[in-house]
Short mmCIF file of C-alpha atoms and ligand atoms in Angstrom, two decimals:
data_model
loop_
_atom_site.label_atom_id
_atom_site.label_comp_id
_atom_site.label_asym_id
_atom_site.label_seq_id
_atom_site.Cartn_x
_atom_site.Cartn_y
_atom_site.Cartn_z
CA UNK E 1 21.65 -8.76 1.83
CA UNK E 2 18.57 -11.01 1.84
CA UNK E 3 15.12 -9.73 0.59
CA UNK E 4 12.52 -9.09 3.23
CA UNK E 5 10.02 -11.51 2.54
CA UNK E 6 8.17 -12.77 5.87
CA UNK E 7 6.16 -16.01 5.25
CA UNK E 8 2.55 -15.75 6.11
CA UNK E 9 1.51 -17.21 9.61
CA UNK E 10 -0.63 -20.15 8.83
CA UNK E 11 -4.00 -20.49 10.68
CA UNK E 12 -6.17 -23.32 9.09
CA UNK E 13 -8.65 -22.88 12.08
CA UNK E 14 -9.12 -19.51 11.60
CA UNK E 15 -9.13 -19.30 7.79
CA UNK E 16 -11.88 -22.20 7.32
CA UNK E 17 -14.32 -20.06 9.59
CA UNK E 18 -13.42 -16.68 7.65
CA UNK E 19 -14.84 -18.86 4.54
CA UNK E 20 -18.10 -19.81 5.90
CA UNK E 21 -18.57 -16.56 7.26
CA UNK E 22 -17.94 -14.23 4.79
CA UNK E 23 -20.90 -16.06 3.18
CA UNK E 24 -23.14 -15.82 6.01
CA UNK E 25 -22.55 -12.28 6.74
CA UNK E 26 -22.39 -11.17 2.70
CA UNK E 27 -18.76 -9.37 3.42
CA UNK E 28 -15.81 -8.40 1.96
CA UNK E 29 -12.13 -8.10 3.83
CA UNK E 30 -10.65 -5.28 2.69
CA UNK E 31 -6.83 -4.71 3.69
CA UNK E 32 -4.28 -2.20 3.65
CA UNK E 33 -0.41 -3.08 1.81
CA UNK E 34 0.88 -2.53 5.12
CA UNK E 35 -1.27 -6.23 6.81
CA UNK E 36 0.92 -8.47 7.85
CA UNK E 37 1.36 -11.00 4.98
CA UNK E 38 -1.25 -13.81 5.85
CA UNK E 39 -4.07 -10.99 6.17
CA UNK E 40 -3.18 -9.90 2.93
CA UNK E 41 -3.38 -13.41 1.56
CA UNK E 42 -7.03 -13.80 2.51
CA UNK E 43 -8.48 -10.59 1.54
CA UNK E 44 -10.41 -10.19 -1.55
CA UNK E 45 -8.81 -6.52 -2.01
CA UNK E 46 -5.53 -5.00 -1.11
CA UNK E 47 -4.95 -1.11 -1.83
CA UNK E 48 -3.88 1.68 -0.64
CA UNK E 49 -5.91 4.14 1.62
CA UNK E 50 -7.88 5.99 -0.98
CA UNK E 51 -8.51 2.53 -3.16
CA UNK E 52 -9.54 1.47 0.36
CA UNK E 53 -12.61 3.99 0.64
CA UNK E 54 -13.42 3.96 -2.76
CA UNK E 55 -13.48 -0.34 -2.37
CA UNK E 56 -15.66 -0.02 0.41
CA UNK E 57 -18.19 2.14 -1.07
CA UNK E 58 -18.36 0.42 -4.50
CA UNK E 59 -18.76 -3.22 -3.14
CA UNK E 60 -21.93 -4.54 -3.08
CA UNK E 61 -21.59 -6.60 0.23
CA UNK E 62 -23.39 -5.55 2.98
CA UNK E 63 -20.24 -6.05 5.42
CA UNK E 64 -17.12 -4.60 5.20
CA UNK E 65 -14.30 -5.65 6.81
CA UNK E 66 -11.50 -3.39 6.69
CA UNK E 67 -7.81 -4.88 8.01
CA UNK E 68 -5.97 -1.62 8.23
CA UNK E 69 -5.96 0.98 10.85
CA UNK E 70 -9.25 2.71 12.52
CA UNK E 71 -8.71 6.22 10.30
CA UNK E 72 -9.48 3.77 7.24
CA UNK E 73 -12.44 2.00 8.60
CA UNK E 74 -13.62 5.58 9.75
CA UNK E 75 -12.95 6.71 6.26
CA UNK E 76 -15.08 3.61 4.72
CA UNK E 77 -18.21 4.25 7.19
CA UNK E 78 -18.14 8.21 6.39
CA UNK E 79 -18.29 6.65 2.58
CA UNK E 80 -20.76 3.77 3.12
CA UNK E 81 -22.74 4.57 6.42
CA UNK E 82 -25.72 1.74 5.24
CA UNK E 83 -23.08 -1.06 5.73
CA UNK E 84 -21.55 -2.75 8.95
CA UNK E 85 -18.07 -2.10 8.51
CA UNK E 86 -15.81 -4.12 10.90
CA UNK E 87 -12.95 -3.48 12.40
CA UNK E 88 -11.01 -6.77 13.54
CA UNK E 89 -8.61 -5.25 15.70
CA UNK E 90 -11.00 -2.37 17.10
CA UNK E 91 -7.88 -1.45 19.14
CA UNK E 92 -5.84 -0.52 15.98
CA UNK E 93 -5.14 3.05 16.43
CA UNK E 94 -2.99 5.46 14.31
CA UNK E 95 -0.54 8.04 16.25
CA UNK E 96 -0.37 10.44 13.18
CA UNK E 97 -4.25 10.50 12.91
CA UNK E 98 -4.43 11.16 16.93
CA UNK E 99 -1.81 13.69 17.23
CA UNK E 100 -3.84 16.69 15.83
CA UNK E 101 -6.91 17.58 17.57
CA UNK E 102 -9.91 19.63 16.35
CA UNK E 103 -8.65 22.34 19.24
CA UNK E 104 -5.42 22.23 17.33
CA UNK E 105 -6.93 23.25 13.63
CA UNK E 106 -9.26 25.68 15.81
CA UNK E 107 -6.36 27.86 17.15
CA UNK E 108 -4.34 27.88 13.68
CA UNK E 109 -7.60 29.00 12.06
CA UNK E 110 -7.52 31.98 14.37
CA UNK E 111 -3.99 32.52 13.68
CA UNK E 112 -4.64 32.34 9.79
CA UNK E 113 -7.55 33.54 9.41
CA UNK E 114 -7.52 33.56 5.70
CA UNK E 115 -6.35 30.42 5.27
CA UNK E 116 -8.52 26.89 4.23
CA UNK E 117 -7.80 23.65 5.94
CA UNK E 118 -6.46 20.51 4.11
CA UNK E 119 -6.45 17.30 6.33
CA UNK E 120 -4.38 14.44 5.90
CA UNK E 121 -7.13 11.40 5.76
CA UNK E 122 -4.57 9.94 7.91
CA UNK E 123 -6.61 11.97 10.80
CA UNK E 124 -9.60 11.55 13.32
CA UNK E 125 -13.20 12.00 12.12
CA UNK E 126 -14.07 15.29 14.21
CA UNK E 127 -10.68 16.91 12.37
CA UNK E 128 -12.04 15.70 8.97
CA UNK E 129 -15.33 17.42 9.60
CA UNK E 130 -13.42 20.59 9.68
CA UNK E 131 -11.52 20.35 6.63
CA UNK E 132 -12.38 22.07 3.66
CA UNK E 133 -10.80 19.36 1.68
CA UNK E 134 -9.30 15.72 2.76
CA UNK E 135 -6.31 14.53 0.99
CA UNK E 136 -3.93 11.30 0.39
CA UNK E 137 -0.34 10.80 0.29
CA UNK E 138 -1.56 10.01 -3.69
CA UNK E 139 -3.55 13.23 -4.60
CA UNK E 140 -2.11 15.69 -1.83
CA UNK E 141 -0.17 18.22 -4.27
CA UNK E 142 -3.40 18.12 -6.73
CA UNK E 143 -5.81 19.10 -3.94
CA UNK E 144 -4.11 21.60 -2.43
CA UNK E 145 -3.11 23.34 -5.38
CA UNK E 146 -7.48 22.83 -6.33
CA UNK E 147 -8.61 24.48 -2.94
CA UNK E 148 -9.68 27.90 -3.99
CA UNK E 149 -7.12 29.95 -1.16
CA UNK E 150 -3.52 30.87 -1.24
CA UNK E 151 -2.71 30.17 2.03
CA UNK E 152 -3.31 26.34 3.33
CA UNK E 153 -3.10 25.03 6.58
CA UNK E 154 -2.61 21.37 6.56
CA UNK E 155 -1.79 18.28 8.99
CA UNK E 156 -1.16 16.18 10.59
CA UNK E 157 1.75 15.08 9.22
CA UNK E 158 4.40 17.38 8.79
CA UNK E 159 6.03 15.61 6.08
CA UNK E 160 3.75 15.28 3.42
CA UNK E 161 3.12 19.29 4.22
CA UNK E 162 6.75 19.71 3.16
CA UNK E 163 6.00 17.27 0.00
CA UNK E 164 3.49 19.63 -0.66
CA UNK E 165 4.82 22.60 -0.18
CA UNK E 166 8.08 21.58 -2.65
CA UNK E 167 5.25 21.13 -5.32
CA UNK E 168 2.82 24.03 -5.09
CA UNK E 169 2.98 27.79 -4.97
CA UNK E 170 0.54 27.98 -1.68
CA UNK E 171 1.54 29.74 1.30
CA UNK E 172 1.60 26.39 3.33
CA UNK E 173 0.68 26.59 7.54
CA UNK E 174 1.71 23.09 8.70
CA UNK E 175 0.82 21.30 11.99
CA UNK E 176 4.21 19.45 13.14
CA UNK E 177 2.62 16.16 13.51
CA UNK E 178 4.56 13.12 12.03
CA UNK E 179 4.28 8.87 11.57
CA UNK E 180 6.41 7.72 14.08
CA UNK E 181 8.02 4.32 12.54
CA UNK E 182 8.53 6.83 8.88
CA UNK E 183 9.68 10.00 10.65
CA UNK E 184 12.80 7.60 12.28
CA UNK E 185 13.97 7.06 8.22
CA UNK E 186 17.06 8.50 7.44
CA UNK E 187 19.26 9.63 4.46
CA UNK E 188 21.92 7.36 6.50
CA UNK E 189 19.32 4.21 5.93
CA UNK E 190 19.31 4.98 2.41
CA UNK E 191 23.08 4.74 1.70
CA UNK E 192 23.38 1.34 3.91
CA UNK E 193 20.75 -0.02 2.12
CA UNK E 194 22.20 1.37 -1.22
CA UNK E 195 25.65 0.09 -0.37
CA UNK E 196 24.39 -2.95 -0.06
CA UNK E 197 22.04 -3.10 -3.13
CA UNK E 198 23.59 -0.28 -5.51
CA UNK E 199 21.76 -1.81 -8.46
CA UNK E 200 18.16 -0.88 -6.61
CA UNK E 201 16.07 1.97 -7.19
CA UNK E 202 14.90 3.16 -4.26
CA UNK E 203 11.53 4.50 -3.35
CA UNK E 204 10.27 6.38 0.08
CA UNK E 205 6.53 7.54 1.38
CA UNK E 206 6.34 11.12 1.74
CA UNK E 207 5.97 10.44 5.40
CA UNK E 208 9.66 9.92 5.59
CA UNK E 209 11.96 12.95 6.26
CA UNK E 210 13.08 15.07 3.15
CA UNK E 211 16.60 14.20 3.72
CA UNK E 212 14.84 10.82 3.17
CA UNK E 213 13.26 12.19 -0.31
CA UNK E 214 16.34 13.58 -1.70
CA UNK E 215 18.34 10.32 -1.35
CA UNK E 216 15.77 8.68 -2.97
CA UNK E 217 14.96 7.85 -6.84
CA UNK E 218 11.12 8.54 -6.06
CA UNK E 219 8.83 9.69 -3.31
CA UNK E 220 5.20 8.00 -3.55
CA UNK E 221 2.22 6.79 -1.57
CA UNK E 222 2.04 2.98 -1.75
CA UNK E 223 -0.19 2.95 -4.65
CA UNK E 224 1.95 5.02 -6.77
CA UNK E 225 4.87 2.58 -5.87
CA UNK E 226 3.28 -0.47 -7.32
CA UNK E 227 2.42 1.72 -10.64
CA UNK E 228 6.22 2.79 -10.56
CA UNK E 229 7.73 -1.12 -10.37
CA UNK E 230 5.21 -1.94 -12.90
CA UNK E 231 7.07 0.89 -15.04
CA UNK E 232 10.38 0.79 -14.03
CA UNK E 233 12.91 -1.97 -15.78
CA UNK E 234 15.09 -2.32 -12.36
CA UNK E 235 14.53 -5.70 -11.02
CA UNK E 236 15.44 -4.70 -7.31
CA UNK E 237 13.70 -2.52 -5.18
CA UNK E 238 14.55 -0.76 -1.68
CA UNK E 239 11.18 0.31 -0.08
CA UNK E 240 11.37 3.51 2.70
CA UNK E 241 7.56 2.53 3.83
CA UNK E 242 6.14 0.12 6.26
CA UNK E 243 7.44 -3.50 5.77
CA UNK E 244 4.32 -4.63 5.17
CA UNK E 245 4.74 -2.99 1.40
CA UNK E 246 7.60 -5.67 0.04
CA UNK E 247 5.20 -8.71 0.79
CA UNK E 248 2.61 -6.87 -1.34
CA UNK E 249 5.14 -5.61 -3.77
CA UNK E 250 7.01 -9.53 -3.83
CA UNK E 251 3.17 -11.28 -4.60
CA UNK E 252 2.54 -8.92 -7.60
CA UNK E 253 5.95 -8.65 -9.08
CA UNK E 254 7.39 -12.25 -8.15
CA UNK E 255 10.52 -11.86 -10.66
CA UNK E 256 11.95 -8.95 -8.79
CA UNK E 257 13.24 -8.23 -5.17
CA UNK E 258 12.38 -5.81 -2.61
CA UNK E 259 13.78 -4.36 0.75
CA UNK E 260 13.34 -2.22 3.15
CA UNK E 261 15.72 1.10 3.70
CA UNK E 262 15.58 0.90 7.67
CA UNK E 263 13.22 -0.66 9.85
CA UNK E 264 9.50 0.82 9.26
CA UNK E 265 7.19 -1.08 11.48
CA UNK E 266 3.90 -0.41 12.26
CA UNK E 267 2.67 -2.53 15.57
CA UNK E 268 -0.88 -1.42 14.78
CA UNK E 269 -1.17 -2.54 11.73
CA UNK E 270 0.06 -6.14 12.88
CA UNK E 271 -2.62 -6.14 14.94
CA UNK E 272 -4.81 -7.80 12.62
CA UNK E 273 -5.15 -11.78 12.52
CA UNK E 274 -6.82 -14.09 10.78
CA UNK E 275 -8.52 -15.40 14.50
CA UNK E 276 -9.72 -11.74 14.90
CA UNK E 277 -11.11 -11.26 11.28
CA UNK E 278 -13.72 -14.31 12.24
CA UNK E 279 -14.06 -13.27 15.31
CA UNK E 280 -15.57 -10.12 14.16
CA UNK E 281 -17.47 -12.26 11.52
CA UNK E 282 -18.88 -13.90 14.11
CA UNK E 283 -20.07 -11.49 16.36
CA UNK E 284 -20.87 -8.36 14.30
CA UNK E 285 -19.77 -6.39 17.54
CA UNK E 286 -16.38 -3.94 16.35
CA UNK E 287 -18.39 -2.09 14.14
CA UNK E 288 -17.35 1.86 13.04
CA UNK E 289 -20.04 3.50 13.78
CA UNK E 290 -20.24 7.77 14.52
CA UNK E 291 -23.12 10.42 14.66
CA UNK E 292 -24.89 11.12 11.22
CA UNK E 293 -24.10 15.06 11.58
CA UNK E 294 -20.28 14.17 12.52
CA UNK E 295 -20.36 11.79 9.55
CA UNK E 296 -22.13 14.17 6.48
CA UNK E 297 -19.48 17.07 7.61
CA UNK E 298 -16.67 14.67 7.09
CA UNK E 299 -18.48 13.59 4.08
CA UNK E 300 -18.24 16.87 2.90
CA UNK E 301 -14.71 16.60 2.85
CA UNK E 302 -14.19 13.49 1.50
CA UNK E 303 -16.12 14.18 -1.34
CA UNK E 304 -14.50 16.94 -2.24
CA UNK E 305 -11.05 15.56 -2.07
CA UNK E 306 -12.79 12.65 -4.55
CA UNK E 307 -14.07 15.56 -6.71
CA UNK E 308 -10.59 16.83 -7.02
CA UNK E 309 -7.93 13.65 -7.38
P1 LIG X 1 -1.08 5.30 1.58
O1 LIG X 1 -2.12 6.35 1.49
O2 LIG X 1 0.10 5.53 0.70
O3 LIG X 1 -1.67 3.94 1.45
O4 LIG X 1 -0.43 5.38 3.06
C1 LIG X 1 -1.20 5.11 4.16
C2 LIG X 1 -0.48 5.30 5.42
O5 LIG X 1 -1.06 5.08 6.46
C3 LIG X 1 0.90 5.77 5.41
O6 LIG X 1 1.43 5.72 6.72
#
């Protein structure tokens, strides 16, 4: 079985007016693992989503552009509300982040009355301003076990609840909401990829299934799976997370090999190109941008989730 390693799609055009631009407009293109491989070639940054928001607010450009999906720019502008951060494919949604509405947090609030809210940053802003606490796929365990209530309800995703809820001794109250291209893993992906590679380790986002978790050698967000190549001595890899992860994982560990288990594909997150990043260069018009008392309550939570991991 060959390695998935998808060759960047060149655009000269595109890539000579990102360079005079990012001058002009004093930015920085920020991008997610999961960018299609030549968007991750021309940003200055690639992490994960909480090395994202912490990028964002640390830089001291004025512009931000953030190649990823809108839940991460929203995340940067609650962080850095005095710069223009850009989103180049303002249509980039997230189907995890939209499936749990503030309504839906309201009514299991009333049904746990004792309970405090952890919310998946993978979520809208209005849900985040509800939270006590925001968490990552990286820091989830540590911040609900922080939150100062026994009982937790937590979403969107319904996975990374479970995660949780395997590593804690919190009475957990989890929305059903899931990532559609993870939540389609299976144990059966595993073993086919295994069969095929049986030298690999393999490693799966908490976002897949636990069937998923418990075929696995380790369950991490994608930050945690470039610290556990860096550690491990295996020199082939099968990745349960969006494709996007082995191009990342291929440019910063060139003597080893990565796959996927499956076929995790996230058509939002291909929406970026290099055409669109200087196109919103250029025109300074897909900016994030939310009301200041929506923003400082999911603030609130942010910070807190920063206080704790
Ligand atoms: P990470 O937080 O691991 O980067 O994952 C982001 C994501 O969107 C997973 O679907």
């Amino acid at each position: 079985m060959e390695p998935d390693t998808a060759p960047p799609r060149v655009d000269p055009a595109a890539i000579e007016r990102i360079a005079s631009l990012r001058r002009e407009r004093d930015a920085v293109i920020l991008a997610h693992s999961y960018q299609p491989p030549e968007i991750q070639d021309l940003a200055d940054f690639v992490g994960d989503s909480l090395e994202l928001s912490r990028a964002a607010a640390a830089t001291p450009h004025r512009t931000v552009v953030l190649c990823g999906v809108r839940f991460m720019a929203e995340t940067a502008y609650i962080l850095a509300p005095e710069k223009t951060i850009l989103m180049p494919a303002p249509d980039a949604g997230c189907p995890l982040a939209g499936c749990m509405t503030p309504e839906d947090l309201v009514a299991m609030q009333e049904s746990f009355p004792g309970a405090l809210p952890v919310v998946y940053v993978n979520s809208g802003v209005e849900l985040k301003a509800l939270a006590y606490s925001c968490c990552t796929s990286a820091n989830a365990a540590a911040v609900v076990e922080a939150v100062p209530a026994d009982e937790i309800i937590f979403g969107p995703d319904r996975n990374l609840g479970l995660f949780v809820e395997r590593r804690t001794r919190k009475r957990m109250r989890i929305f059903p909401g899931s990532c559609p291209p993870h939540a389609r893993l299976t144990a059966g992906d595993i073993a086919l990829a295994r069969a095929s590679w049986p030298d690999a380790e393999v490693l799966v986002h908490p976002e897949t299934p636990p069937e998923c978790w418990d075929a696995a050698d380790h369950v991490l967000g994608t930050g945690g799976m470039i610290a556990r190549v860096a550690a491990s001595g295996a020199s082939r890899f099968i990745v349960g997370t969006e494709e996007g992860m082995c191009y990342r994982l291929g440019r910063l560990f060139p003597g080893r090999e990565f796959r996927t288990a499956g076929s995790i594909h996230c058509p939002n997150m291909k929406k970026t190109t290099p055409g669109l990043v200087a196109s919103a260069l250029e025109s300074m018009e897909t900016a994030v941008r939310f009301d200041e008392s929506l923003r400082a309550a999911a603030h609130a939570s942010v910070m807190r989730m920063a206080s704790i991991g």
